[in-house]
CSV table of C-alpha atoms in Angstrom, one decimal:
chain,number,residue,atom,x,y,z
A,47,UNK,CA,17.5,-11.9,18.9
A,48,UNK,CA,13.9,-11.4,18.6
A,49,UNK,CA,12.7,-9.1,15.5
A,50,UNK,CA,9.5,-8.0,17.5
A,51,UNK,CA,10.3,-5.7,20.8
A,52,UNK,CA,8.3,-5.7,23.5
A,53,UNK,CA,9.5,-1.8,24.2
A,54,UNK,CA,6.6,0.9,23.6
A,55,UNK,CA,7.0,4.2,23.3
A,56,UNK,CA,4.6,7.0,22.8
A,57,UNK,CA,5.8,9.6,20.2
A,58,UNK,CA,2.3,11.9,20.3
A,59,UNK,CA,3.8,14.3,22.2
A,60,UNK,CA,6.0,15.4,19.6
A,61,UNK,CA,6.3,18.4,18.0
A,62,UNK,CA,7.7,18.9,14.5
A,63,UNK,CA,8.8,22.4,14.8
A,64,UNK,CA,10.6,21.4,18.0
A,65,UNK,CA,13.6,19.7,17.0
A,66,UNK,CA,14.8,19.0,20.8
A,67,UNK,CA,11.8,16.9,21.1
A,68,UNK,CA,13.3,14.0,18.9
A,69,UNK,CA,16.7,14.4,20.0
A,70,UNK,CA,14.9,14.0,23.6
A,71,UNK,CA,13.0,10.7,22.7
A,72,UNK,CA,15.8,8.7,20.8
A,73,UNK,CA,18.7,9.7,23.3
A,74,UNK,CA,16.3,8.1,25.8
A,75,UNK,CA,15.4,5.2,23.8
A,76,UNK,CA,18.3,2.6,24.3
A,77,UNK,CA,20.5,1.5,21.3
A,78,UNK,CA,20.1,-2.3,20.5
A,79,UNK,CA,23.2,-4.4,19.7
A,80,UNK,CA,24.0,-4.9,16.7
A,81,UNK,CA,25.1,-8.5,15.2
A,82,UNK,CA,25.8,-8.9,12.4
A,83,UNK,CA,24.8,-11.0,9.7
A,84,UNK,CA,23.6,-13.6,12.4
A,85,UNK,CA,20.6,-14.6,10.8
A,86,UNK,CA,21.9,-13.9,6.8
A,87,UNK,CA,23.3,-16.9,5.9
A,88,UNK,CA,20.0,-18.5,6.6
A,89,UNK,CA,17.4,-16.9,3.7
A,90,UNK,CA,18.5,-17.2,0.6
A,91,UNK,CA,17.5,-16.1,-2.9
A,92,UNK,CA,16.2,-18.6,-5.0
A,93,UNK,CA,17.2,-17.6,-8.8
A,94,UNK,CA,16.2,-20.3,-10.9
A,95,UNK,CA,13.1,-22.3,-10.8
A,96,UNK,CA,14.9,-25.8,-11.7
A,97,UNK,CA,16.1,-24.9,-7.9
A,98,UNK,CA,12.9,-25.4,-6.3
A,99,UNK,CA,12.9,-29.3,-7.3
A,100,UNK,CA,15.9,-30.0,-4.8
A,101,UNK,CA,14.5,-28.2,-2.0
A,102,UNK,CA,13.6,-30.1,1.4
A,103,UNK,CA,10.0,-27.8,2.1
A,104,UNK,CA,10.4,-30.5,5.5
A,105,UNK,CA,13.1,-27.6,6.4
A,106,UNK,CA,12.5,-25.0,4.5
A,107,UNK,CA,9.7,-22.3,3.3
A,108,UNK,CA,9.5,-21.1,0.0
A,109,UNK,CA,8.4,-17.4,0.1
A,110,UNK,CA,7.7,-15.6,-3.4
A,111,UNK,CA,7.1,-11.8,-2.6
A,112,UNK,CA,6.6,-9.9,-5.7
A,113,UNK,CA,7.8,-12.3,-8.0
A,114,UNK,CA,10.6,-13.0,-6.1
A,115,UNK,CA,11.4,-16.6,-4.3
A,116,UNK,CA,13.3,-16.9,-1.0
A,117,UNK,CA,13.5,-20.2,1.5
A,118,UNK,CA,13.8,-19.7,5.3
A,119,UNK,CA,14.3,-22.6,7.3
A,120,UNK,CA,11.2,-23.5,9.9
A,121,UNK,CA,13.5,-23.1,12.5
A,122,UNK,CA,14.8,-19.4,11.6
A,123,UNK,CA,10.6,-18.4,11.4
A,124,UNK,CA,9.9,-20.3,14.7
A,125,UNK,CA,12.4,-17.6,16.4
A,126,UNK,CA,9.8,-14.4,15.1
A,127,UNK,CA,6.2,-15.7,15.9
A,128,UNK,CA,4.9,-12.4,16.2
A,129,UNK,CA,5.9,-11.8,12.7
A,130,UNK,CA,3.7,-12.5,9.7
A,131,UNK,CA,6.2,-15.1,8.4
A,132,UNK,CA,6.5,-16.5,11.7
A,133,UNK,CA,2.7,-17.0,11.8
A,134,UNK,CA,2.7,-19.2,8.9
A,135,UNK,CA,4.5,-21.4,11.4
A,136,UNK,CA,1.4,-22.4,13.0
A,137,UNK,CA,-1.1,-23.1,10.1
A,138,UNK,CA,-2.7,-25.7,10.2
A,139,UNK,CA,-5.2,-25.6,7.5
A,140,UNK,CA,-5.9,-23.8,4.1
A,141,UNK,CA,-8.0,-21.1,6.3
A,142,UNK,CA,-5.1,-20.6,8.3
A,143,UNK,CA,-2.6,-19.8,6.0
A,144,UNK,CA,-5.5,-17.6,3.8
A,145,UNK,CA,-5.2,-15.2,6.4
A,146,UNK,CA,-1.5,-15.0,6.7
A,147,UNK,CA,-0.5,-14.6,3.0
A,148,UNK,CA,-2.3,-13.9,-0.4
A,149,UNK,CA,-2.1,-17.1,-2.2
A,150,UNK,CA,-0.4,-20.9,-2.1
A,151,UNK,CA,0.6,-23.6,-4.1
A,152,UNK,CA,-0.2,-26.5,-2.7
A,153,UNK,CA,1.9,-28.3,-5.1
A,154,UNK,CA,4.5,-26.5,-5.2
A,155,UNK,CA,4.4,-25.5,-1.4
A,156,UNK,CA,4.9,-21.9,-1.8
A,157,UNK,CA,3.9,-19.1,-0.1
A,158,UNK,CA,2.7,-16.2,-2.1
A,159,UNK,CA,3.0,-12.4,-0.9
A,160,UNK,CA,1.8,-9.4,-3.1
A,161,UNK,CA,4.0,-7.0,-1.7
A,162,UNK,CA,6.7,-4.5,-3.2
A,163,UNK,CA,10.4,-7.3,-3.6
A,164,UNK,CA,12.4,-3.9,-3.1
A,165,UNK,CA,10.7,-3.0,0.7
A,166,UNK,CA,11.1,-6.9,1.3
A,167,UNK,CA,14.9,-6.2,0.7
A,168,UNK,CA,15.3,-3.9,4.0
A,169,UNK,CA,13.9,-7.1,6.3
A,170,UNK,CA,16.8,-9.1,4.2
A,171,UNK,CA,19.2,-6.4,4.6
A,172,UNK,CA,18.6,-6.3,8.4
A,173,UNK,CA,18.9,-9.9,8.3
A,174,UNK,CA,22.6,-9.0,6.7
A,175,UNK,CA,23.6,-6.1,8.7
A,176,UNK,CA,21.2,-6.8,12.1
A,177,UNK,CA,20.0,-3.1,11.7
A,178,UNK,CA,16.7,-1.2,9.8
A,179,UNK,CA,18.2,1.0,7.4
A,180,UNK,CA,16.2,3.3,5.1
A,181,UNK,CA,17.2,2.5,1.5
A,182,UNK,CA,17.7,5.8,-0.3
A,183,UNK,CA,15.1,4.9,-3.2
A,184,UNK,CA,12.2,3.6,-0.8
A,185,UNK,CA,9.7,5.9,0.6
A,186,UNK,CA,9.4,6.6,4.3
A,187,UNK,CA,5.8,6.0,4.8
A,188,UNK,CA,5.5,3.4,2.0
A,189,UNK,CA,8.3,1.7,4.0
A,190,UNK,CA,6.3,2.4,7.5
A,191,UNK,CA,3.7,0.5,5.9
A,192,UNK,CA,5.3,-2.5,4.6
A,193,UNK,CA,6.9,-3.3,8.3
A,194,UNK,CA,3.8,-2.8,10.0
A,195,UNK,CA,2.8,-5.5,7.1
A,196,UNK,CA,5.1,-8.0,8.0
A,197,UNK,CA,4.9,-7.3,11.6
A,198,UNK,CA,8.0,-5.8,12.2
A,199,UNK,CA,9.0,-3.0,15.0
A,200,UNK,CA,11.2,-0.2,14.3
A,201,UNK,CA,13.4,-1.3,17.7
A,202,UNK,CA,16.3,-2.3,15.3
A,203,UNK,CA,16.3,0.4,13.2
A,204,UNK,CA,19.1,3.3,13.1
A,205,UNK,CA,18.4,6.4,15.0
A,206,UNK,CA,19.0,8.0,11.9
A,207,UNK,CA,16.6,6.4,9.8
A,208,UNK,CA,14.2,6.3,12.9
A,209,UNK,CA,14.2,10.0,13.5
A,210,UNK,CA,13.5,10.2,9.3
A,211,UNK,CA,10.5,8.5,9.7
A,212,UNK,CA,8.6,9.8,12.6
A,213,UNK,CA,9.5,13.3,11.2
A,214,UNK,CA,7.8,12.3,7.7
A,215,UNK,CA,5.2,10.4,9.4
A,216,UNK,CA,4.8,14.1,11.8
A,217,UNK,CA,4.7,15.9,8.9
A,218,UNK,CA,2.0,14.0,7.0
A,219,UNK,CA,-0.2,14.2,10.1
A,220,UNK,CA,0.3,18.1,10.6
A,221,UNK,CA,-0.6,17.9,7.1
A,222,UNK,CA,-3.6,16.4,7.5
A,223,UNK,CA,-5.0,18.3,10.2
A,224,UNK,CA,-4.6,21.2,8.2
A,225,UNK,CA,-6.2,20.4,5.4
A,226,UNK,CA,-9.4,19.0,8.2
A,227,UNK,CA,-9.3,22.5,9.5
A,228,UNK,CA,-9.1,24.2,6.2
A,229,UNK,CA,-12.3,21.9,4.6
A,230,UNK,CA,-14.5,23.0,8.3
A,231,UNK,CA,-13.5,26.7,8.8
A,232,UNK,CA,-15.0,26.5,4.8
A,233,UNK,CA,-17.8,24.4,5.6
A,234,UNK,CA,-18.5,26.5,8.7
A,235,UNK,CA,-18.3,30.0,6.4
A,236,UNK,CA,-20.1,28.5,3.6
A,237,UNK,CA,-23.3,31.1,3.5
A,238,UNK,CA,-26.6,29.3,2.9
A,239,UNK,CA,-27.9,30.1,-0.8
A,240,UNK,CA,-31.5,31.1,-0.8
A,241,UNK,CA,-33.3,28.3,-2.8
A,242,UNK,CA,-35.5,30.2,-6.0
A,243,UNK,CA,-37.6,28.7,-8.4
A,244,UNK,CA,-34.9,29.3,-10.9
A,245,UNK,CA,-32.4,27.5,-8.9
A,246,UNK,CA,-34.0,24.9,-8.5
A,247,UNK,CA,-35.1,24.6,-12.2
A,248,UNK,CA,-31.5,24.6,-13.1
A,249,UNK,CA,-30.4,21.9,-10.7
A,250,UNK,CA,-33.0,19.5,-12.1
A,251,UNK,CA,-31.6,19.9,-15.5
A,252,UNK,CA,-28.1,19.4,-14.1
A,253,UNK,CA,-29.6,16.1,-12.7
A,254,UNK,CA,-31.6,15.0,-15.7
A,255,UNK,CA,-27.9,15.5,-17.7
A,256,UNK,CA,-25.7,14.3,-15.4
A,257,UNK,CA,-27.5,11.7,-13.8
A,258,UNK,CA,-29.3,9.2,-15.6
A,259,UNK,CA,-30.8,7.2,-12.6
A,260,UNK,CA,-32.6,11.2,-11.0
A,261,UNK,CA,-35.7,10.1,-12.8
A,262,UNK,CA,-37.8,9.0,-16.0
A,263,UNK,CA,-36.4,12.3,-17.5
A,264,UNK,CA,-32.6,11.7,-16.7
A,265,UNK,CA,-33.4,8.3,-17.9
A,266,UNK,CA,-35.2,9.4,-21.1
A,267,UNK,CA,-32.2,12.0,-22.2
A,268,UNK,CA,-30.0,9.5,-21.4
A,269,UNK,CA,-31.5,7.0,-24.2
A,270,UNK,CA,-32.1,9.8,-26.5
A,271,UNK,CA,-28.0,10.5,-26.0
A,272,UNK,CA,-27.2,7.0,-27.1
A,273,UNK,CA,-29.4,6.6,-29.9
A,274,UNK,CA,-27.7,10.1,-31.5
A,275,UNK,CA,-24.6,8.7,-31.2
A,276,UNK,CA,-25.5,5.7,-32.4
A,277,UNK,CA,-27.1,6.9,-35.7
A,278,UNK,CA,-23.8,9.5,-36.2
A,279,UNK,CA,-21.4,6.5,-36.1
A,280,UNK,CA,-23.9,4.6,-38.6
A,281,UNK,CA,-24.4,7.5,-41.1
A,282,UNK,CA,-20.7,8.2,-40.8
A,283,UNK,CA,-20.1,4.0,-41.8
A,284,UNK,CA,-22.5,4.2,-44.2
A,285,UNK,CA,-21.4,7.4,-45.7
A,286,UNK,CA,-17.6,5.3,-46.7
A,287,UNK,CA,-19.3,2.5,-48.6
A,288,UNK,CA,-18.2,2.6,-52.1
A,289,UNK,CA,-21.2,2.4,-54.0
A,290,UNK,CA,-22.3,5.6,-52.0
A,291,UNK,CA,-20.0,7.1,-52.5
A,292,UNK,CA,-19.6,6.5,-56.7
A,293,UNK,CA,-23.6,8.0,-56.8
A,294,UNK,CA,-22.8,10.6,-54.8
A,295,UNK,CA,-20.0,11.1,-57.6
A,296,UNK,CA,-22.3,10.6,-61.0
C-alpha cells in the first residue's frame, strides 16, 4: 500500500461559496481501503538514548524529527520511494543525504529533520490507523505544508479532513486575491502629487534622518547622533561617582 498515489485531481475549479462543488469532487474521488495498523508495528519511538546502543542501523533508520528519535526498518522505507524518507534509501554519499534531510551523525547514524514532532505524528498516526486524519490542535495549512515536506499525498486522507483543507486552503487564496486587488485598485487611484521645492526639501531631511547611507549629510547626522548619546551616557556615569558627588555636596 503505497503512501504516494499516482491519482491527480484538479481542484481550481472550485468555488468556495459553492458548497456543491466539493461535495461534487470528493463523491467522485474514490475512497481508498483502509488497513489498519499494517505498517504500525514497524516505527517505533525510541525513548531513551541508552536504546540507540542496541540498535542494528544494518536494518533500521534512526530518524530524530524535532528532537524526537524513531527507527524504521530499510525495508518499510524501500516500499515509499517517492517519499522523502524513502529517498534516504538511495544515498549514497554525504551530498546525497544533505539534500534529503538537515543534518547527520555519522557516528551515531542518525538522520536529522528540523520539522514540527507533533505534524510528524499524523504520518505515524496514518501508519496506526491507515488513514490522514487532521489532529484537532494542528493547523490546516501548517499541516498542508508539512506533507508536501515529506512527500506525502492527501489520497489517504478522510473526506472529512480533505474537504477541511481544500476549503482553508480556498479560503486563504480568495484571501489573497483580495487583498492583490485591494493594494492595485489603490495603486491605480493613487493621484500623482505635484513635486514643489518644499517637498522636496522635506524629503531630503527625511532621508538625511532616516537614512544614514542617502549621503555625506545623512552620514554626518548620523555620527553627530552617536556622539550625543555617547557623551549623555558619560556625563550621566560620571555624574554617580562619589567624589562628585560629595563636591557637589560641600
Amino acid at each position: 500500500m503505497p503512501i504516494i498515489s499516482n491519482a491527480n485531481h484538479d481542484f481550481s475549479n472550485l468555488s468556495l461559496s459553492d458548497d456543491s462543488s466539493f461535495d461534487r469532487i470528493f463523491t467522485e474521488i474514490p475512497e481508498t481501503e483502509t488497513i489498519k495498523g499494517v505498517y504500525y508495528q514497524r516505527a517505533q519511538l525510541i525513548r531513551r538514548p541508552e536504546d540507540l546502543v542496541s540498535i542494528d542501523h544494518a536494518l533500521l533508520a534512526v530518524i530524530n524529527v524535532g528532537g524526537n528519535r524513531y527507527t524504521f526498518p530499510w525495508t518499510t522505507l524501500e516500499q515509499f520511494p517517492l517519499t522523502r524518507l524513502g529517498r534516504l534509501c538511495g544515498c549514497r554519499s554525504p551530498e546525497d543525504i544533505a539534500s534529503v534531510c538537515d543534518d547527520y551523525d555519522e557516528a551515531c547514524k542518525e538522520f536529522f529533520f528540523d520539522r514540527s514532532p507533533s505534524a510528524f505524528r499524523v504520518i505515524l498516526n496514518f501508519l496506526a490507523a491507515g488513514k490522514l486524519r487532521i489532529l484537532r490542535e494542528m493547523c490546516v495549512l501548517s499541516l498542508h505544508d508539512e506533507l508536501t515536506y515529506w512527500g506525502v499525498e492527501l489520497t489517504y486522507m478522510e473526506r472529512c479532513c480533505k474537504r477541511k483543507m481544500y476549503m482553508r486552503i480556498e479560503e486563504m487564496n480568495e484571501l489573497e486575491r483580495h487583498e492583490e486587488e485591494c493594494r492595485q485598485r489603490n495603486a491605480m487611484q493613487r493621484i500623482p502629487v505635484e513635486e514643489t521645492r518644499y517637498r522636496k526639501v522635506m524629503n531630503w531631511l527625511r532621508d538625511m534622518v532616516e537614512n544614514p547611507q542617502s549621503g555625506i549629510p545623512g552620514k554626518i547626522f548620523a555620527c553627530l547622533s552617536v556622539i550625543m548619546v555617547a557623551v549623555t551616557v558619560i556625563s550621566l556615569c560620571i555624574s554617580t561617582m562619589p567624589d562628585l558627588r560629595e563636591e557637589e555636596e560641600r
